[in-house]
CSV table of C-alpha atoms in Angstrom, one decimal:
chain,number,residue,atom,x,y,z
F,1,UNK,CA,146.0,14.0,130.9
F,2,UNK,CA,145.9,12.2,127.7
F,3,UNK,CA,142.6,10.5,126.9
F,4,UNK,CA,142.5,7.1,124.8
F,5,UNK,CA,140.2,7.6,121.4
F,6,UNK,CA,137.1,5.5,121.2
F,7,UNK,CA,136.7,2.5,118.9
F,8,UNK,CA,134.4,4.9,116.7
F,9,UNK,CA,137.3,7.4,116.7
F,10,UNK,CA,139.5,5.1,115.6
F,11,UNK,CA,137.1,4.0,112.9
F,12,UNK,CA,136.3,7.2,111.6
F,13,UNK,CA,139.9,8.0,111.3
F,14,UNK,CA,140.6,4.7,109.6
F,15,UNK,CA,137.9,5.6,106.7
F,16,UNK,CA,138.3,9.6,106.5
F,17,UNK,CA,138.3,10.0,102.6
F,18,UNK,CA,137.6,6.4,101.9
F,19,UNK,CA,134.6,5.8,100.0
F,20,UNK,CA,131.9,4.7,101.5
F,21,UNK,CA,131.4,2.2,98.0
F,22,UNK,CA,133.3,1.5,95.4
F,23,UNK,CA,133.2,-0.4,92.4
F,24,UNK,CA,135.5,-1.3,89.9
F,25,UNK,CA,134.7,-3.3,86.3
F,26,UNK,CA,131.6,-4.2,87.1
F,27,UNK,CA,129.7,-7.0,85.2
F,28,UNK,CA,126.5,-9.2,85.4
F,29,UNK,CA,124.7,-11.6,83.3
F,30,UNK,CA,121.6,-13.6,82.9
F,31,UNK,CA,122.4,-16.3,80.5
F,32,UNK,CA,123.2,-14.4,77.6
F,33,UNK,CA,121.3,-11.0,78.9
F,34,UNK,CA,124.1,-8.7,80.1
F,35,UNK,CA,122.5,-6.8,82.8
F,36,UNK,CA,125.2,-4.7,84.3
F,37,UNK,CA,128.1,-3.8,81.8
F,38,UNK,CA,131.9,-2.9,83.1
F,39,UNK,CA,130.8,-0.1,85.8
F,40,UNK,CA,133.1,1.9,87.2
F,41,UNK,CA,131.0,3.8,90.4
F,42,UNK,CA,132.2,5.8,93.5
F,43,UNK,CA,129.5,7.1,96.2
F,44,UNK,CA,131.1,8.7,99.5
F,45,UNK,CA,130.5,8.3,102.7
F,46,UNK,CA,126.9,10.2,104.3
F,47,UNK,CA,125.7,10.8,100.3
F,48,UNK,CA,122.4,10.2,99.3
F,49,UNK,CA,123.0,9.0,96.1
F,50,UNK,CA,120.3,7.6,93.6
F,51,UNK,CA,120.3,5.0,91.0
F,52,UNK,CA,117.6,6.1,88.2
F,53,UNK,CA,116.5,4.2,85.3
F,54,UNK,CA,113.8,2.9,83.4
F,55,UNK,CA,112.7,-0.9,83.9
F,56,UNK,CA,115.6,-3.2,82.9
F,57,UNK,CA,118.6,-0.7,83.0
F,58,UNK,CA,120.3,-2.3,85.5
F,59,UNK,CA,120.3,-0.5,88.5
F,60,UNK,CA,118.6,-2.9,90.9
F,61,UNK,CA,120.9,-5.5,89.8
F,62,UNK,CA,123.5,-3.2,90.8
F,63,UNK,CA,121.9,-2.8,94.4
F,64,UNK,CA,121.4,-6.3,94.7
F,65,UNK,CA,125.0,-7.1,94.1
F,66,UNK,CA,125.7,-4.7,96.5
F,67,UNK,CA,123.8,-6.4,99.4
F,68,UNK,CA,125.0,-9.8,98.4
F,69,UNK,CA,121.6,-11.0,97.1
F,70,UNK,CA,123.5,-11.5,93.9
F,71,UNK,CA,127.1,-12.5,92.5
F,72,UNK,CA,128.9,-10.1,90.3
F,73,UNK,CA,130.0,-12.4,87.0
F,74,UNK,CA,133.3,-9.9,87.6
F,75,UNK,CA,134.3,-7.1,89.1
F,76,UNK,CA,134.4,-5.8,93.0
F,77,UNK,CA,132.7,-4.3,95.2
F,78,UNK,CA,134.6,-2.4,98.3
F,79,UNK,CA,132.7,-1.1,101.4
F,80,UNK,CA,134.9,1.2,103.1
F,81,UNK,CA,137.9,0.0,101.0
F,82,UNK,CA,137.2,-3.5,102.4
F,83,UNK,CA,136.7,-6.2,99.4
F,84,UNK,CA,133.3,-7.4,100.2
F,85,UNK,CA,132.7,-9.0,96.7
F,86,UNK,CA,132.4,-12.3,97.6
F,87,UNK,CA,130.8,-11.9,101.3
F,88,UNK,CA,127.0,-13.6,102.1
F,89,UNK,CA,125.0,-10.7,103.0
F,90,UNK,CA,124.9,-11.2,106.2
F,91,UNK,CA,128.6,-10.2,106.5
F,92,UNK,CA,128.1,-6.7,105.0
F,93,UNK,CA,127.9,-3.8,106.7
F,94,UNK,CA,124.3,-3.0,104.6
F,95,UNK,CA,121.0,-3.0,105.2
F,96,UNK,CA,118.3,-3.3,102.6
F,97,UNK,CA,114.5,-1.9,103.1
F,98,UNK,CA,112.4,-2.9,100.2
F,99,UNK,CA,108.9,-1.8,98.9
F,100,UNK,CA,106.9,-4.4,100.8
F,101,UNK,CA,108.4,-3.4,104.1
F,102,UNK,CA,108.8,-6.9,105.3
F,103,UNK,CA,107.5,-6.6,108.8
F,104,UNK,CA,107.1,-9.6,111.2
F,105,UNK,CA,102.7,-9.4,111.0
F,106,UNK,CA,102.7,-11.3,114.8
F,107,UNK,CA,105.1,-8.7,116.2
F,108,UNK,CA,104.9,-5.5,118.2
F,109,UNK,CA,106.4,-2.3,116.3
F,110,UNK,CA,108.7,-2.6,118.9
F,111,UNK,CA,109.3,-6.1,118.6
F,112,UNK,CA,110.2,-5.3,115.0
F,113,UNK,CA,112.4,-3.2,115.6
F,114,UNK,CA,114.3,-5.2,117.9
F,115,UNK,CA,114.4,-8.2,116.1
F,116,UNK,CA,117.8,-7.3,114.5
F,117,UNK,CA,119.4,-6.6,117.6
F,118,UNK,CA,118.6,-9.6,119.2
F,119,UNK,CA,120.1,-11.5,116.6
F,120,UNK,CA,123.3,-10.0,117.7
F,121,UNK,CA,122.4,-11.2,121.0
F,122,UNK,CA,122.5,-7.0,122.3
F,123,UNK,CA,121.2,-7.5,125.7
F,124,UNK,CA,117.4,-7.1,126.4
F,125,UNK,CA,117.8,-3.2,127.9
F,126,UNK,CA,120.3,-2.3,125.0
F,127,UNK,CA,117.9,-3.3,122.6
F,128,UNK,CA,114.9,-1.8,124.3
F,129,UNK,CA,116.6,1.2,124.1
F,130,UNK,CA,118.0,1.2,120.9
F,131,UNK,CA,115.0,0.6,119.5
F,132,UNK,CA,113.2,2.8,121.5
F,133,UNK,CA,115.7,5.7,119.8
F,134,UNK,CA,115.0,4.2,116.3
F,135,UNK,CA,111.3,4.5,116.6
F,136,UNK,CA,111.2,8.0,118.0
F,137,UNK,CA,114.1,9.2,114.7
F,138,UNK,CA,110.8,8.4,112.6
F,139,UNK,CA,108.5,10.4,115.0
F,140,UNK,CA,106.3,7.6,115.2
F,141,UNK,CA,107.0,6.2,119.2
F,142,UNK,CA,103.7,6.7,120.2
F,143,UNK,CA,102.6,3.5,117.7
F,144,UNK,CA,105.7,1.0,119.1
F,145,UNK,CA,102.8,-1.1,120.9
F,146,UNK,CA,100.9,-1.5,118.4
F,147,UNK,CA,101.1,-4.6,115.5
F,148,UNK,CA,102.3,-3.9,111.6
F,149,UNK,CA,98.5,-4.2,110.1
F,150,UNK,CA,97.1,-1.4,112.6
F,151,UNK,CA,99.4,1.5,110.8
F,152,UNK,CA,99.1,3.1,107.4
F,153,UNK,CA,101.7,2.3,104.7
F,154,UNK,CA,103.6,5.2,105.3
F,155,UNK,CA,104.0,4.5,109.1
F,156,UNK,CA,104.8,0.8,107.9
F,157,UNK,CA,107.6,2.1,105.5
F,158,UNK,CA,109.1,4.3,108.2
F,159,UNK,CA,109.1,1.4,110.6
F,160,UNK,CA,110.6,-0.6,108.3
F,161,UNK,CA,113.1,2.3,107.9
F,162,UNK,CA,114.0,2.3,111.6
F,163,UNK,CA,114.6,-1.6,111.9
F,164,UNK,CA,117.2,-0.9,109.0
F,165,UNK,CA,118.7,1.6,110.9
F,166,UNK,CA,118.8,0.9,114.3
F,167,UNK,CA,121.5,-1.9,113.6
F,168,UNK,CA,123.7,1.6,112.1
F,169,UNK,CA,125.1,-0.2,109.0
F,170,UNK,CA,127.7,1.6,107.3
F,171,UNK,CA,125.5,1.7,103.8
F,172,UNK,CA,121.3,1.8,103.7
F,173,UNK,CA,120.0,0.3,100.4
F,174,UNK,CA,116.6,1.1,99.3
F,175,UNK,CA,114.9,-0.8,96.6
F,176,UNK,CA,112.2,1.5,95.3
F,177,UNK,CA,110.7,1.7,99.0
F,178,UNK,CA,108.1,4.3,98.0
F,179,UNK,CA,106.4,2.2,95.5
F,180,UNK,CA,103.8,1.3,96.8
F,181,UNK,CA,102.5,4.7,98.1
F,182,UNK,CA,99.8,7.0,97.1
F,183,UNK,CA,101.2,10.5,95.3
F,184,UNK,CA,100.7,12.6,98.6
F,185,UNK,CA,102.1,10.2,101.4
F,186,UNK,CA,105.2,9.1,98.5
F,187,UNK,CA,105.7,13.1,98.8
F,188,UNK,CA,105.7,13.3,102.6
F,189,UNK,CA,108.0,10.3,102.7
F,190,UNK,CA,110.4,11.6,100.4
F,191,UNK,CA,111.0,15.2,103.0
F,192,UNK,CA,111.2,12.1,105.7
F,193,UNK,CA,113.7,9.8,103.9
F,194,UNK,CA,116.1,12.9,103.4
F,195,UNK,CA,115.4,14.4,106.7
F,196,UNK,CA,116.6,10.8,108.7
F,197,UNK,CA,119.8,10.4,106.2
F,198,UNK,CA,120.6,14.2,107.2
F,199,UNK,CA,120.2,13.2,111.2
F,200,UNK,CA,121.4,9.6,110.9
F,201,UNK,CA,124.6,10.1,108.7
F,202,UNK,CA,124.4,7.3,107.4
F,203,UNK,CA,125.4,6.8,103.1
F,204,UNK,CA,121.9,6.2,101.3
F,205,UNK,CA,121.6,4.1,98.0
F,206,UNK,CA,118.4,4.9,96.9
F,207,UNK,CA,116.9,2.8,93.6
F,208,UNK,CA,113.8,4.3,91.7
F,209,UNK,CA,112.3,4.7,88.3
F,210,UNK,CA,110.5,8.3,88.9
F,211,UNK,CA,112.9,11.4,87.5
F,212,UNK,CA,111.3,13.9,90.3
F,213,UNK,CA,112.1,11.8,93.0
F,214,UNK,CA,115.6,11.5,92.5
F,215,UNK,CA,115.8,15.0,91.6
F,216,UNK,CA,114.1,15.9,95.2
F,217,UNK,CA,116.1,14.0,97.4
F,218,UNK,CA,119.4,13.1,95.9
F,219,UNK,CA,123.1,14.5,96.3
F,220,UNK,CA,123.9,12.8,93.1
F,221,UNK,CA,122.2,10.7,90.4
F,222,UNK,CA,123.4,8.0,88.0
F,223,UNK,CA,121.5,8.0,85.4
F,224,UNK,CA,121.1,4.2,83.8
F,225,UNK,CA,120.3,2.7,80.9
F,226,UNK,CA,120.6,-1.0,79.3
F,227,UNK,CA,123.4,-1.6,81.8
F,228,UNK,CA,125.2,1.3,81.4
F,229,UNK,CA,125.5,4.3,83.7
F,230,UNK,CA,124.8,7.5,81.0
F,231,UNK,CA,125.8,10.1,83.3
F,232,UNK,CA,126.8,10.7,86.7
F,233,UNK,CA,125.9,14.7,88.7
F,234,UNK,CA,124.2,16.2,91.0
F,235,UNK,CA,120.6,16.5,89.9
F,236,UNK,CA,121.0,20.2,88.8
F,237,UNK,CA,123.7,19.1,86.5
F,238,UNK,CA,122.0,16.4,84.7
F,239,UNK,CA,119.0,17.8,84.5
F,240,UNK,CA,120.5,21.0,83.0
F,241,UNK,CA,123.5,19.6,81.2
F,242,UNK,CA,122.5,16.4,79.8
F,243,UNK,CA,125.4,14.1,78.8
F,244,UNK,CA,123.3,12.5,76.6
F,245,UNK,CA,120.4,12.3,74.3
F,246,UNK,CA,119.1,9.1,76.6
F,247,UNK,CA,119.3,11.6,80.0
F,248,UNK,CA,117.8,14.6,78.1
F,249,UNK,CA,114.6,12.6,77.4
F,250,UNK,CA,114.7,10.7,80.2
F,251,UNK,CA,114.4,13.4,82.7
F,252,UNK,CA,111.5,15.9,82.3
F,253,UNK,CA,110.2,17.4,79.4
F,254,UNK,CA,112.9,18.0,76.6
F,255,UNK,CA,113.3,20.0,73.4
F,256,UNK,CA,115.7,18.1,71.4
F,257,UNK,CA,117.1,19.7,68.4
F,258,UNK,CA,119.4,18.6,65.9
F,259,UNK,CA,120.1,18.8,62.2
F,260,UNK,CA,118.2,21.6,59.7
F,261,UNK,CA,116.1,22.7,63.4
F,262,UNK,CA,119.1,23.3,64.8
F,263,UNK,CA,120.6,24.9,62.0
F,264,UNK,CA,117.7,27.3,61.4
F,265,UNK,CA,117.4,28.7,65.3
F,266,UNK,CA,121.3,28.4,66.0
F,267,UNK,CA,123.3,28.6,63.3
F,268,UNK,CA,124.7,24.8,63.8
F,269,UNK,CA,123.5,21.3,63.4
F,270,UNK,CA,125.0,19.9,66.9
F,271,UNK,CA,121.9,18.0,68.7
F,272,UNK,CA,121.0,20.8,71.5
F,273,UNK,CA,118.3,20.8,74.2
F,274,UNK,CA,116.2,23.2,75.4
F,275,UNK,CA,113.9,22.7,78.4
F,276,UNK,CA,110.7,23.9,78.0
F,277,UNK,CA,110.3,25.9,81.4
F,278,UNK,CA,113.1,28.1,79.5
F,279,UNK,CA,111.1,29.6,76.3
F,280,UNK,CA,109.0,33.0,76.8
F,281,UNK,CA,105.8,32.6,75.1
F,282,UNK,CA,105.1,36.4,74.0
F,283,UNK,CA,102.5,37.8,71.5
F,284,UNK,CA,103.4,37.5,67.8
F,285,UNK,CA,104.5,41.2,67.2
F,286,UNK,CA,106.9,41.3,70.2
F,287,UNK,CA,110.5,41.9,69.6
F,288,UNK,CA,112.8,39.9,71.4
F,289,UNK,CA,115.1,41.3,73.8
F,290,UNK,CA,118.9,41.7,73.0
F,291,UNK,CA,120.7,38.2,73.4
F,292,UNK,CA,117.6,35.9,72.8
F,293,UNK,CA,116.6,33.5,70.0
F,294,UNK,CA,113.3,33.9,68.8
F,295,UNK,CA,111.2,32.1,66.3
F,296,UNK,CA,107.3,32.5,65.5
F,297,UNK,CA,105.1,30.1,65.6
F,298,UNK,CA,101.1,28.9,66.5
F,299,UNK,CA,100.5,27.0,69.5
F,300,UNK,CA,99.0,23.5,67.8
F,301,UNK,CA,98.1,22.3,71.6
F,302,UNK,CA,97.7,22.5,75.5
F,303,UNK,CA,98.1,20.0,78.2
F,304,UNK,CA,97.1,21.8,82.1
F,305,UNK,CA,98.4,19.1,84.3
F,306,UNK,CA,97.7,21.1,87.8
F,307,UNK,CA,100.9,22.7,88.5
F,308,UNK,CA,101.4,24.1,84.9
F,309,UNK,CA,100.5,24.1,81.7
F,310,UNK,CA,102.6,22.7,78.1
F,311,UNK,CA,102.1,24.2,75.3
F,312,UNK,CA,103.5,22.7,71.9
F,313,UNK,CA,104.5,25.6,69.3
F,314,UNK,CA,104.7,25.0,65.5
F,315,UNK,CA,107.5,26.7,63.8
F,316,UNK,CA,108.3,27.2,60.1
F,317,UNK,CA,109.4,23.8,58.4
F,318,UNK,CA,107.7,21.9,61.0
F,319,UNK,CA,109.6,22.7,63.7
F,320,UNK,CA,108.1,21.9,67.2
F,321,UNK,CA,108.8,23.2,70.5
F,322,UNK,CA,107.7,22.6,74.2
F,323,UNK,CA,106.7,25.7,76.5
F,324,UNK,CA,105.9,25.3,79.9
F,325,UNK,CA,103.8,27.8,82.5
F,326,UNK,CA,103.2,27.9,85.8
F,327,UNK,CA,99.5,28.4,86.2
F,328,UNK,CA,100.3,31.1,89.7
F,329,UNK,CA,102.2,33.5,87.3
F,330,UNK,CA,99.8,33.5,84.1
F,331,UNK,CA,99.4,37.1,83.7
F,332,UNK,CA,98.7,39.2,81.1
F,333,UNK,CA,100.0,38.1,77.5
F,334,UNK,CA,100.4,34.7,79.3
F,335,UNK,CA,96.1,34.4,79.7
F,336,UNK,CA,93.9,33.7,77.0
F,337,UNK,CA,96.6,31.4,75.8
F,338,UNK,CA,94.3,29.5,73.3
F,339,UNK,CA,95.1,27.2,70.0
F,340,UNK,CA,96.0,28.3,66.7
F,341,UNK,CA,97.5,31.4,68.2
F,342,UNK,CA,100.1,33.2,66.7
F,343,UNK,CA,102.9,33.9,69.2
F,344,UNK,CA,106.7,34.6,69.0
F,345,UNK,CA,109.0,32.0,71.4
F,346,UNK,CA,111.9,33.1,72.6
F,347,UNK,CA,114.6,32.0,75.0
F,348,UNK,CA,118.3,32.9,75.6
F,349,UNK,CA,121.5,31.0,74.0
F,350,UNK,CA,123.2,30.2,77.7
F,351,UNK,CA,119.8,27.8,78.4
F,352,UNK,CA,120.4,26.2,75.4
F,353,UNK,CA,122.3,22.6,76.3
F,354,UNK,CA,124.6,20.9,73.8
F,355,UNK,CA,124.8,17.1,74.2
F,356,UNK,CA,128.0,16.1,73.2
F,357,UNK,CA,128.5,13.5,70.9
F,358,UNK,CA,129.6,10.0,71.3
């Protein structure tokens, strides 16, 4: 007997390898500021993918075009392969949770939750129950009773979270929506955000200024700056293999080389980075082993910040390099670390990342 597909299967089939967003020639200014600057972007469907950037590089712009909260001065934007460029927001398939969460103060956390669905006039049980399933994906269905100011800021973000989702749009955008949180609950929110994309499915555009969260939780990153997206990868290839000097420096701690530094450690004048978690701090009369670059220097200071410790090494001619340590595998040679010693630095030519030019 031959069954009938659903309308989901008939979806799904509709937008197998379709992008979930895609955007073509992408432009946006502010009187004569030029905010966003001909991008060219593809995310696919169920990606997290993040926008990164410092203040004023464009990338919240970017999300705000895509939920209809602003007008692109040219370009499109496709959802699914549908032209939603021009559309009010409310005629996107996207929802938007933002760092203040946004919650009704006067309503239950059920209510909340809800509240979209009864704008779509979904009957009073459907909605219940919907919502009832919303509130238990973010483990927190023991609170729907209670009102907005009685939970923490991380239950608050995660309800917020849930009223986005339970109305299953086809693209979640999130402004920076772990802002506002303390360094321990942003942490536990981060393993939460990824852990509901995972079960829900759904394509995540995530927006935020802070390198190690984008690392943590994306698929892929674009890396922005003044308008411009620098480079596109998963985090282990930007981070490793910067595509430019920008992304080098803007993500982690960076040992950019280039001219007579370069020349002295690698035999060419190509600008080259090094990431500091990469050099071997060894005493000064070690030899290095067979395929590493070595150079002696005297360790001229030392940040602990917890988790590890930097050390800046001086070079001959000035040169200056970053080492990092962390504190759990100090041992031997690596204690006692202290300034003005004399130690040899060493680190092997395949973690040694050439940024091409321009």
């Amino acid at each position: 007997m031959k069954v009938s597909p659903s309308a989901e299967e008939i979806s799904a089939d509709k937008t197998a390898g379709v992008s979930a967003i895609s955007i073509t020639g992408l432009n946006k200014s502010f009187d004569k500021v030029q905010a966003v600057v001909d991008l060219n972007l593809e995310i696919s469907q169920g990606e997290f993918f993040s926008m990164l950037g410092p203040s004023g590089s464009g990338k919240t712009t970017v999300l705000r075009i895509l939920a209809g909260f602003e007008t692109a001065s040219s370009g499109k934007v496709l959802l699914e392969g549908t032209d939603v460029t021009d559309l009010a927001p409310f005629d996107r398939d996207v929802n938007t949770v933002f760092q203040d969460y946004a919650l009704f103060p006067h309503m239950s956390i059920q209510k909340n939750v809800e509240y979209g669905l009864k704008a779509r006039k979904i009957s009073k049980p459907k909605r219940a129950e919907l919502a009832s399933q919303a509130i238990d994906s973010v483990k927190l269905s023991h609170l729907a009773d209670r009102l907005p100011h009685q939970l923490s800021g991380g239950q608050r973000q995660r309800i917020a979270l849930a009223r986005a989702l339970v109305l299953r749009p086809k693209v979640l955008l999130l402004d920076e929506p772990l802002g506002a949180l303390d360094k321990q609950l942003r942490e536990e929110m981060q393993v939460e955000l990824k852990r509901i994309q995972r079960e829900a499915g759904i394509t995540f555009i995530f927006v935020t200024h802070d390198q190690e969260e984008a690392m943590r939780m994306s698929d892929r990153i674009a890396v922005f700056n003044a308008g411009r997206i620098e480079q596109i990868g998963t985090p282990a290839e930007v981070y490793e293999s910067p595509a430019t000097e920008f992304v080098a420096g803007f993500l982690g701690v960076s040992n950019l080389l280039s001219g007579e530094d370069a020349r002295q450690l690698l035999g060419s004048a190509d600008l080259v980075n090094i990431r500091p978690e990469r050099i071997k701090i060894l005493p000064e009369n070690s030899k290095p082993l067979a395929g590493e670059i070595s150079v002696r220097a005297t360790i001229v200071d030392i940040a602990y910040t917890g988790a590890n410790t930097l050390y800046t090494l001086e070079g001959p001619n000035g040169l200056r390099l970053v080492a990092t340590r962390l504190n759990q595998e100090m041992s031997g040679a690596s204690q006692g670390l202290d300034w003005s010693d004399k130690v040899l630095a060493t680190f092997r030519k395949e973690h040694v990342a050439k940024i091409p030019s321009k």
